[in-house]
PDB file of C-alpha atoms in Angstrom:
ATOM      1  CA  UNK A   1      22.146  11.312 -22.285  1.00  0.00           C
ATOM      2  CA  UNK A   2      22.426   7.788 -20.477  1.00  0.00           C
ATOM      3  CA  UNK A   3      20.075   4.819 -20.578  1.00  0.00           C
ATOM      4  CA  UNK A   4      18.675   3.823 -17.150  1.00  0.00           C
ATOM      5  CA  UNK A   5      19.935   0.482 -17.003  1.00  0.00           C
ATOM      6  CA  UNK A   6      23.857   1.808 -17.286  1.00  0.00           C
ATOM      7  CA  UNK A   7      23.240   4.758 -14.830  1.00  0.00           C
ATOM      8  CA  UNK A   8      21.821   1.947 -12.695  1.00  0.00           C
ATOM      9  CA  UNK A   9      24.403  -0.204 -12.685  1.00  0.00           C
ATOM     10  CA  UNK A  10      27.029   2.834 -12.333  1.00  0.00           C
ATOM     11  CA  UNK A  11      24.839   4.106  -9.369  1.00  0.00           C
ATOM     12  CA  UNK A  12      25.245   0.089  -7.818  1.00  0.00           C
ATOM     13  CA  UNK A  13      28.917  -0.163  -8.372  1.00  0.00           C
ATOM     14  CA  UNK A  14      29.684   3.924  -7.170  1.00  0.00           C
ATOM     15  CA  UNK A  15      27.993   3.173  -3.722  1.00  0.00           C
ATOM     16  CA  UNK A  16      30.163   2.999  -0.541  1.00  0.00           C
ATOM     17  CA  UNK A  17      27.753   0.322   1.012  1.00  0.00           C
ATOM     18  CA  UNK A  18      27.516  -3.138   0.387  1.00  0.00           C
ATOM     19  CA  UNK A  19      25.111  -2.542  -2.352  1.00  0.00           C
ATOM     20  CA  UNK A  20      26.592  -5.309  -4.889  1.00  0.00           C
ATOM     21  CA  UNK A  21      23.624  -7.318  -4.512  1.00  0.00           C
ATOM     22  CA  UNK A  22      21.358  -5.288  -6.189  1.00  0.00           C
ATOM     23  CA  UNK A  23      23.867  -5.919  -9.275  1.00  0.00           C
ATOM     24  CA  UNK A  24      21.876  -9.269 -10.575  1.00  0.00           C
ATOM     25  CA  UNK A  25      18.911  -7.758  -9.872  1.00  0.00           C
ATOM     26  CA  UNK A  26      19.145  -4.739 -11.795  1.00  0.00           C
ATOM     27  CA  UNK A  27      17.388  -6.495 -15.351  1.00  0.00           C
ATOM     28  CA  UNK A  28      14.311  -6.717 -12.904  1.00  0.00           C
ATOM     29  CA  UNK A  29      14.116  -3.345 -11.550  1.00  0.00           C
ATOM     30  CA  UNK A  30      15.206  -0.696 -14.132  1.00  0.00           C
ATOM     31  CA  UNK A  31      11.831  -1.408 -16.523  1.00  0.00           C
ATOM     32  CA  UNK A  32       9.592  -1.057 -13.009  1.00  0.00           C
ATOM     33  CA  UNK A  33      11.333   2.132 -12.576  1.00  0.00           C
ATOM     34  CA  UNK A  34      11.457   3.166 -15.998  1.00  0.00           C
ATOM     35  CA  UNK A  35       7.892   2.751 -16.033  1.00  0.00           C
ATOM     36  CA  UNK A  36       7.127   4.476 -12.731  1.00  0.00           C
ATOM     37  CA  UNK A  37       9.615   7.469 -13.361  1.00  0.00           C
ATOM     38  CA  UNK A  38       6.993   7.707 -17.248  1.00  0.00           C
ATOM     39  CA  UNK A  39       3.879   8.201 -14.935  1.00  0.00           C
ATOM     40  CA  UNK A  40       6.187  10.775 -12.785  1.00  0.00           C
ATOM     41  CA  UNK A  41       7.330  12.887 -15.403  1.00  0.00           C
ATOM     42  CA  UNK A  42       4.409  12.977 -16.937  1.00  0.00           C
ATOM     43  CA  UNK A  43       2.473  14.378 -13.963  1.00  0.00           C
ATOM     44  CA  UNK A  44       0.806  11.945 -12.053  1.00  0.00           C
ATOM     45  CA  UNK A  45       0.618  11.857  -8.502  1.00  0.00           C
ATOM     46  CA  UNK A  46       2.126   9.581  -6.570  1.00  0.00           C
ATOM     47  CA  UNK A  47       0.771   7.453  -3.376  1.00  0.00           C
ATOM     48  CA  UNK A  48       2.704   5.940  -1.014  1.00  0.00           C
ATOM     49  CA  UNK A  49       1.620   2.843   0.661  1.00  0.00           C
ATOM     50  CA  UNK A  50       2.585  -0.038   2.766  1.00  0.00           C
ATOM     51  CA  UNK A  51       1.749  -3.184   5.078  1.00  0.00           C
ATOM     52  CA  UNK A  52       1.701  -2.345   8.796  1.00  0.00           C
ATOM     53  CA  UNK A  53       5.631  -3.589   9.444  1.00  0.00           C
ATOM     54  CA  UNK A  54       6.891  -1.293   6.833  1.00  0.00           C
ATOM     55  CA  UNK A  55       5.078   1.530   7.812  1.00  0.00           C
ATOM     56  CA  UNK A  56       8.380   2.908   8.612  1.00  0.00           C
ATOM     57  CA  UNK A  57       9.731   2.999   5.475  1.00  0.00           C
ATOM     58  CA  UNK A  58       6.368   4.913   3.887  1.00  0.00           C
ATOM     59  CA  UNK A  59       7.517   7.574   6.585  1.00  0.00           C
ATOM     60  CA  UNK A  60      10.901   7.649   5.676  1.00  0.00           C
ATOM     61  CA  UNK A  61      10.286   7.835   1.952  1.00  0.00           C
ATOM     62  CA  UNK A  62       7.689  10.718   2.252  1.00  0.00           C
ATOM     63  CA  UNK A  63      10.736  12.657   4.361  1.00  0.00           C
ATOM     64  CA  UNK A  64      13.036  12.472   2.360  1.00  0.00           C
ATOM     65  CA  UNK A  65      11.323  12.545  -1.261  1.00  0.00           C
ATOM     66  CA  UNK A  66      11.198  16.369  -1.232  1.00  0.00           C
ATOM     67  CA  UNK A  67      13.299  17.328   1.143  1.00  0.00           C
ATOM     68  CA  UNK A  68      14.363  20.952   0.111  1.00  0.00           C
ATOM     69  CA  UNK A  69      18.591  19.811  -0.159  1.00  0.00           C
ATOM     70  CA  UNK A  70      17.945  18.071  -3.284  1.00  0.00           C
ATOM     71  CA  UNK A  71      17.831  21.533  -5.402  1.00  0.00           C
ATOM     72  CA  UNK A  72      14.937  19.933  -7.332  1.00  0.00           C
ATOM     73  CA  UNK A  73      10.989  20.156  -7.986  1.00  0.00           C
ATOM     74  CA  UNK A  74       8.867  19.267  -5.535  1.00  0.00           C
ATOM     75  CA  UNK A  75       6.997  16.311  -6.031  1.00  0.00           C
ATOM     76  CA  UNK A  76       3.186  15.068  -5.769  1.00  0.00           C
ATOM     77  CA  UNK A  77       4.352  12.410  -3.324  1.00  0.00           C
ATOM     78  CA  UNK A  78       1.685  11.368  -0.376  1.00  0.00           C
ATOM     79  CA  UNK A  79       1.222   8.791   1.548  1.00  0.00           C
ATOM     80  CA  UNK A  80      -2.214   7.537   0.983  1.00  0.00           C
ATOM     81  CA  UNK A  81      -3.050   5.917   4.514  1.00  0.00           C
ATOM     82  CA  UNK A  82      -2.862   9.980   5.780  1.00  0.00           C
ATOM     83  CA  UNK A  83      -4.847  11.514   3.159  1.00  0.00           C
ATOM     84  CA  UNK A  84      -7.572   9.067   3.804  1.00  0.00           C
ATOM     85  CA  UNK A  85      -7.492   8.022   7.613  1.00  0.00           C
ATOM     86  CA  UNK A  86      -9.924   5.403   6.992  1.00  0.00           C
ATOM     87  CA  UNK A  87      -8.202   3.410   4.382  1.00  0.00           C
ATOM     88  CA  UNK A  88      -7.640   0.511   7.390  1.00  0.00           C
ATOM     89  CA  UNK A  89     -11.315   0.051   7.713  1.00  0.00           C
ATOM     90  CA  UNK A  90     -11.745  -0.596   4.322  1.00  0.00           C
ATOM     91  CA  UNK A  91     -12.601  -4.250   3.377  1.00  0.00           C
ATOM     92  CA  UNK A  92     -14.915  -4.772   0.482  1.00  0.00           C
ATOM     93  CA  UNK A  93     -14.939  -3.853  -3.116  1.00  0.00           C
ATOM     94  CA  UNK A  94     -17.687  -1.278  -3.231  1.00  0.00           C
ATOM     95  CA  UNK A  95     -15.773   0.960  -0.301  1.00  0.00           C
ATOM     96  CA  UNK A  96     -12.035   0.568  -2.502  1.00  0.00           C
ATOM     97  CA  UNK A  97     -14.485   1.985  -5.908  1.00  0.00           C
ATOM     98  CA  UNK A  98     -15.923   4.584  -3.641  1.00  0.00           C
ATOM     99  CA  UNK A  99     -11.676   5.360  -2.563  1.00  0.00           C
ATOM    100  CA  UNK A 100     -10.645   4.740  -6.354  1.00  0.00           C
ATOM    101  CA  UNK A 101     -13.740   7.674  -7.457  1.00  0.00           C
ATOM    102  CA  UNK A 102     -12.560   9.984  -4.971  1.00  0.00           C
ATOM    103  CA  UNK A 103      -8.892   9.660  -6.314  1.00  0.00           C
ATOM    104  CA  UNK A 104      -9.983  10.243  -9.809  1.00  0.00           C
ATOM    105  CA  UNK A 105     -11.939  12.965  -9.422  1.00  0.00           C
ATOM    106  CA  UNK A 106      -8.964  14.580  -6.801  1.00  0.00           C
ATOM    107  CA  UNK A 107      -6.119  13.832  -9.023  1.00  0.00           C
ATOM    108  CA  UNK A 108      -7.432  14.441 -12.618  1.00  0.00           C
ATOM    109  CA  UNK A 109      -3.851  13.907 -14.121  1.00  0.00           C
ATOM    110  CA  UNK A 110      -3.988  10.581 -12.938  1.00  0.00           C
ATOM    111  CA  UNK A 111      -1.936   8.880 -10.158  1.00  0.00           C
ATOM    112  CA  UNK A 112       0.385   5.483  -9.257  1.00  0.00           C
ATOM    113  CA  UNK A 113       0.395   3.707  -6.134  1.00  0.00           C
ATOM    114  CA  UNK A 114       4.011   2.786  -4.753  1.00  0.00           C
ATOM    115  CA  UNK A 115       3.634  -0.381  -2.740  1.00  0.00           C
ATOM    116  CA  UNK A 116       6.006  -1.943  -0.099  1.00  0.00           C
ATOM    117  CA  UNK A 117       4.271  -4.995   2.004  1.00  0.00           C
ATOM    118  CA  UNK A 118       3.559  -8.471   1.402  1.00  0.00           C
ATOM    119  CA  UNK A 119       0.668  -9.359  -0.790  1.00  0.00           C
ATOM    120  CA  UNK A 120      -1.647 -10.501   1.373  1.00  0.00           C
ATOM    121  CA  UNK A 121      -1.719  -6.817   3.102  1.00  0.00           C
ATOM    122  CA  UNK A 122      -5.925  -5.949   2.695  1.00  0.00           C
ATOM    123  CA  UNK A 123      -3.926  -3.036   0.782  1.00  0.00           C
ATOM    124  CA  UNK A 124      -3.143  -5.274  -2.252  1.00  0.00           C
ATOM    125  CA  UNK A 125      -6.864  -5.293  -3.094  1.00  0.00           C
ATOM    126  CA  UNK A 126      -6.623  -1.295  -4.217  1.00  0.00           C
ATOM    127  CA  UNK A 127      -2.958  -2.029  -5.372  1.00  0.00           C
ATOM    128  CA  UNK A 128      -3.581  -4.790  -7.951  1.00  0.00           C
ATOM    129  CA  UNK A 129      -6.489  -3.230  -9.354  1.00  0.00           C
ATOM    130  CA  UNK A 130      -4.003  -0.513 -10.364  1.00  0.00           C
ATOM    131  CA  UNK A 131      -2.236  -1.673 -13.149  1.00  0.00           C
ATOM    132  CA  UNK A 132       0.905   0.842 -13.260  1.00  0.00           C
ATOM    133  CA  UNK A 133       1.742   0.514  -9.512  1.00  0.00           C
ATOM    134  CA  UNK A 134       5.328   0.518  -8.670  1.00  0.00           C
ATOM    135  CA  UNK A 135       5.139  -3.015  -6.150  1.00  0.00           C
ATOM    136  CA  UNK A 136       7.997  -3.957  -3.704  1.00  0.00           C
ATOM    137  CA  UNK A 137       6.762  -7.166  -3.122  1.00  0.00           C
ATOM    138  CA  UNK A 138       8.163  -8.678   0.060  1.00  0.00           C
ATOM    139  CA  UNK A 139       7.878 -12.596   0.024  1.00  0.00           C
ATOM    140  CA  UNK A 140       6.182 -13.482  -2.736  1.00  0.00           C
ATOM    141  CA  UNK A 141       6.661 -14.021  -6.337  1.00  0.00           C
ATOM    142  CA  UNK A 142       4.296 -11.616  -8.517  1.00  0.00           C
ATOM    143  CA  UNK A 143       4.663 -10.536 -12.028  1.00  0.00           C
ATOM    144  CA  UNK A 144       5.604  -6.476 -12.702  1.00  0.00           C
ATOM    145  CA  UNK A 145       6.757  -6.478  -9.147  1.00  0.00           C
ATOM    146  CA  UNK A 146      10.258  -6.045  -7.614  1.00  0.00           C
ATOM    147  CA  UNK A 147      10.954  -8.943  -5.008  1.00  0.00           C
ATOM    148  CA  UNK A 148      12.455  -8.759  -1.362  1.00  0.00           C
ATOM    149  CA  UNK A 149      13.338 -11.471   0.792  1.00  0.00           C
ATOM    150  CA  UNK A 150      11.750 -10.481   4.445  1.00  0.00           C
ATOM    151  CA  UNK A 151      13.858 -13.084   6.265  1.00  0.00           C
ATOM    152  CA  UNK A 152      17.103 -11.391   5.048  1.00  0.00           C
ATOM    153  CA  UNK A 153      18.700 -10.118   7.701  1.00  0.00           C
ATOM    154  CA  UNK A 154      19.899  -6.892   5.823  1.00  0.00           C
ATOM    155  CA  UNK A 155      16.087  -6.718   4.595  1.00  0.00           C
ATOM    156  CA  UNK A 156      15.674  -3.099   6.268  1.00  0.00           C
ATOM    157  CA  UNK A 157      18.994  -1.892   4.856  1.00  0.00           C
ATOM    158  CA  UNK A 158      18.075  -3.244   1.300  1.00  0.00           C
ATOM    159  CA  UNK A 159      14.778  -0.858   1.833  1.00  0.00           C
ATOM    160  CA  UNK A 160      16.924   1.884   2.621  1.00  0.00           C
ATOM    161  CA  UNK A 161      19.718   1.196  -0.395  1.00  0.00           C
ATOM    162  CA  UNK A 162      17.011   1.301  -3.093  1.00  0.00           C
ATOM    163  CA  UNK A 163      15.236   4.007  -1.940  1.00  0.00           C
ATOM    164  CA  UNK A 164      18.350   5.903  -2.394  1.00  0.00           C
ATOM    165  CA  UNK A 165      18.940   3.996  -5.724  1.00  0.00           C
ATOM    166  CA  UNK A 166      15.542   5.387  -6.695  1.00  0.00           C
ATOM    167  CA  UNK A 167      16.148   8.683  -5.440  1.00  0.00           C
ATOM    168  CA  UNK A 168      19.121   9.341  -7.836  1.00  0.00           C
ATOM    169  CA  UNK A 169      17.078   7.798 -10.550  1.00  0.00           C
ATOM    170  CA  UNK A 170      14.590  10.421  -9.890  1.00  0.00           C
ATOM    171  CA  UNK A 171      16.558  13.187  -9.461  1.00  0.00           C
ATOM    172  CA  UNK A 172      18.846  12.316 -13.212  1.00  0.00           C
ATOM    173  CA  UNK A 173      15.310  11.785 -15.243  1.00  0.00           C
ATOM    174  CA  UNK A 174      13.967  15.308 -13.765  1.00  0.00           C
ATOM    175  CA  UNK A 175      16.935  17.007 -14.989  1.00  0.00           C
ATOM    176  CA  UNK A 176      17.309  15.280 -18.394  1.00  0.00           C
ATOM    177  CA  UNK A 177      20.327  13.038 -17.606  1.00  0.00           C
ATOM    178  CA  UNK A 178      18.909   9.717 -18.380  1.00  0.00           C
ATOM    179  CA  UNK A 179      16.484   8.578 -20.707  1.00  0.00           C
ATOM    180  CA  UNK A 180      13.834   7.196 -20.124  1.00  0.00           C
ATOM    181  CA  UNK A 181      11.554   4.709 -22.637  1.00  0.00           C
ATOM    182  CA  UNK A 182       8.269   5.479 -23.101  1.00  0.00           C
TER     183      UNK A 182
END
């Protein structure tokens, strides 16, 4: 069984597109992915949440994560904004607490939030309250988050590359081909 860091390096190098930029970031990436995969393998649901400019990417993740051609178990990934249509209207802490209470009741095995976006989005009030959130933060440096430069001319391509890398690691973890450390 291969460790996640070694597998990640091999996956980056095997990618036909220009993905070499990710080699230097793999040490930041791997612990975050390891933690996220651990929650998924322990049966927790995943809520995908993006800021408005990255809404298309949330739709993309949702359409690809349980693609039947992957020949793997379907996983509980949901777009939080589609599950709870009033999410954009929530402004205060009390509303967020009520939402968290509903999610805790509805998902007794627990849940993790996968957030892609800027740290000044209204959604970050909810995201930052969860210690186990999987964060892809744009244009800011936040602890326990993967940082992305929103001004990068290849930004959208990098998002797609990162999803492909994550999705591959998810498949490998599900089939027991990589070691996920607790």
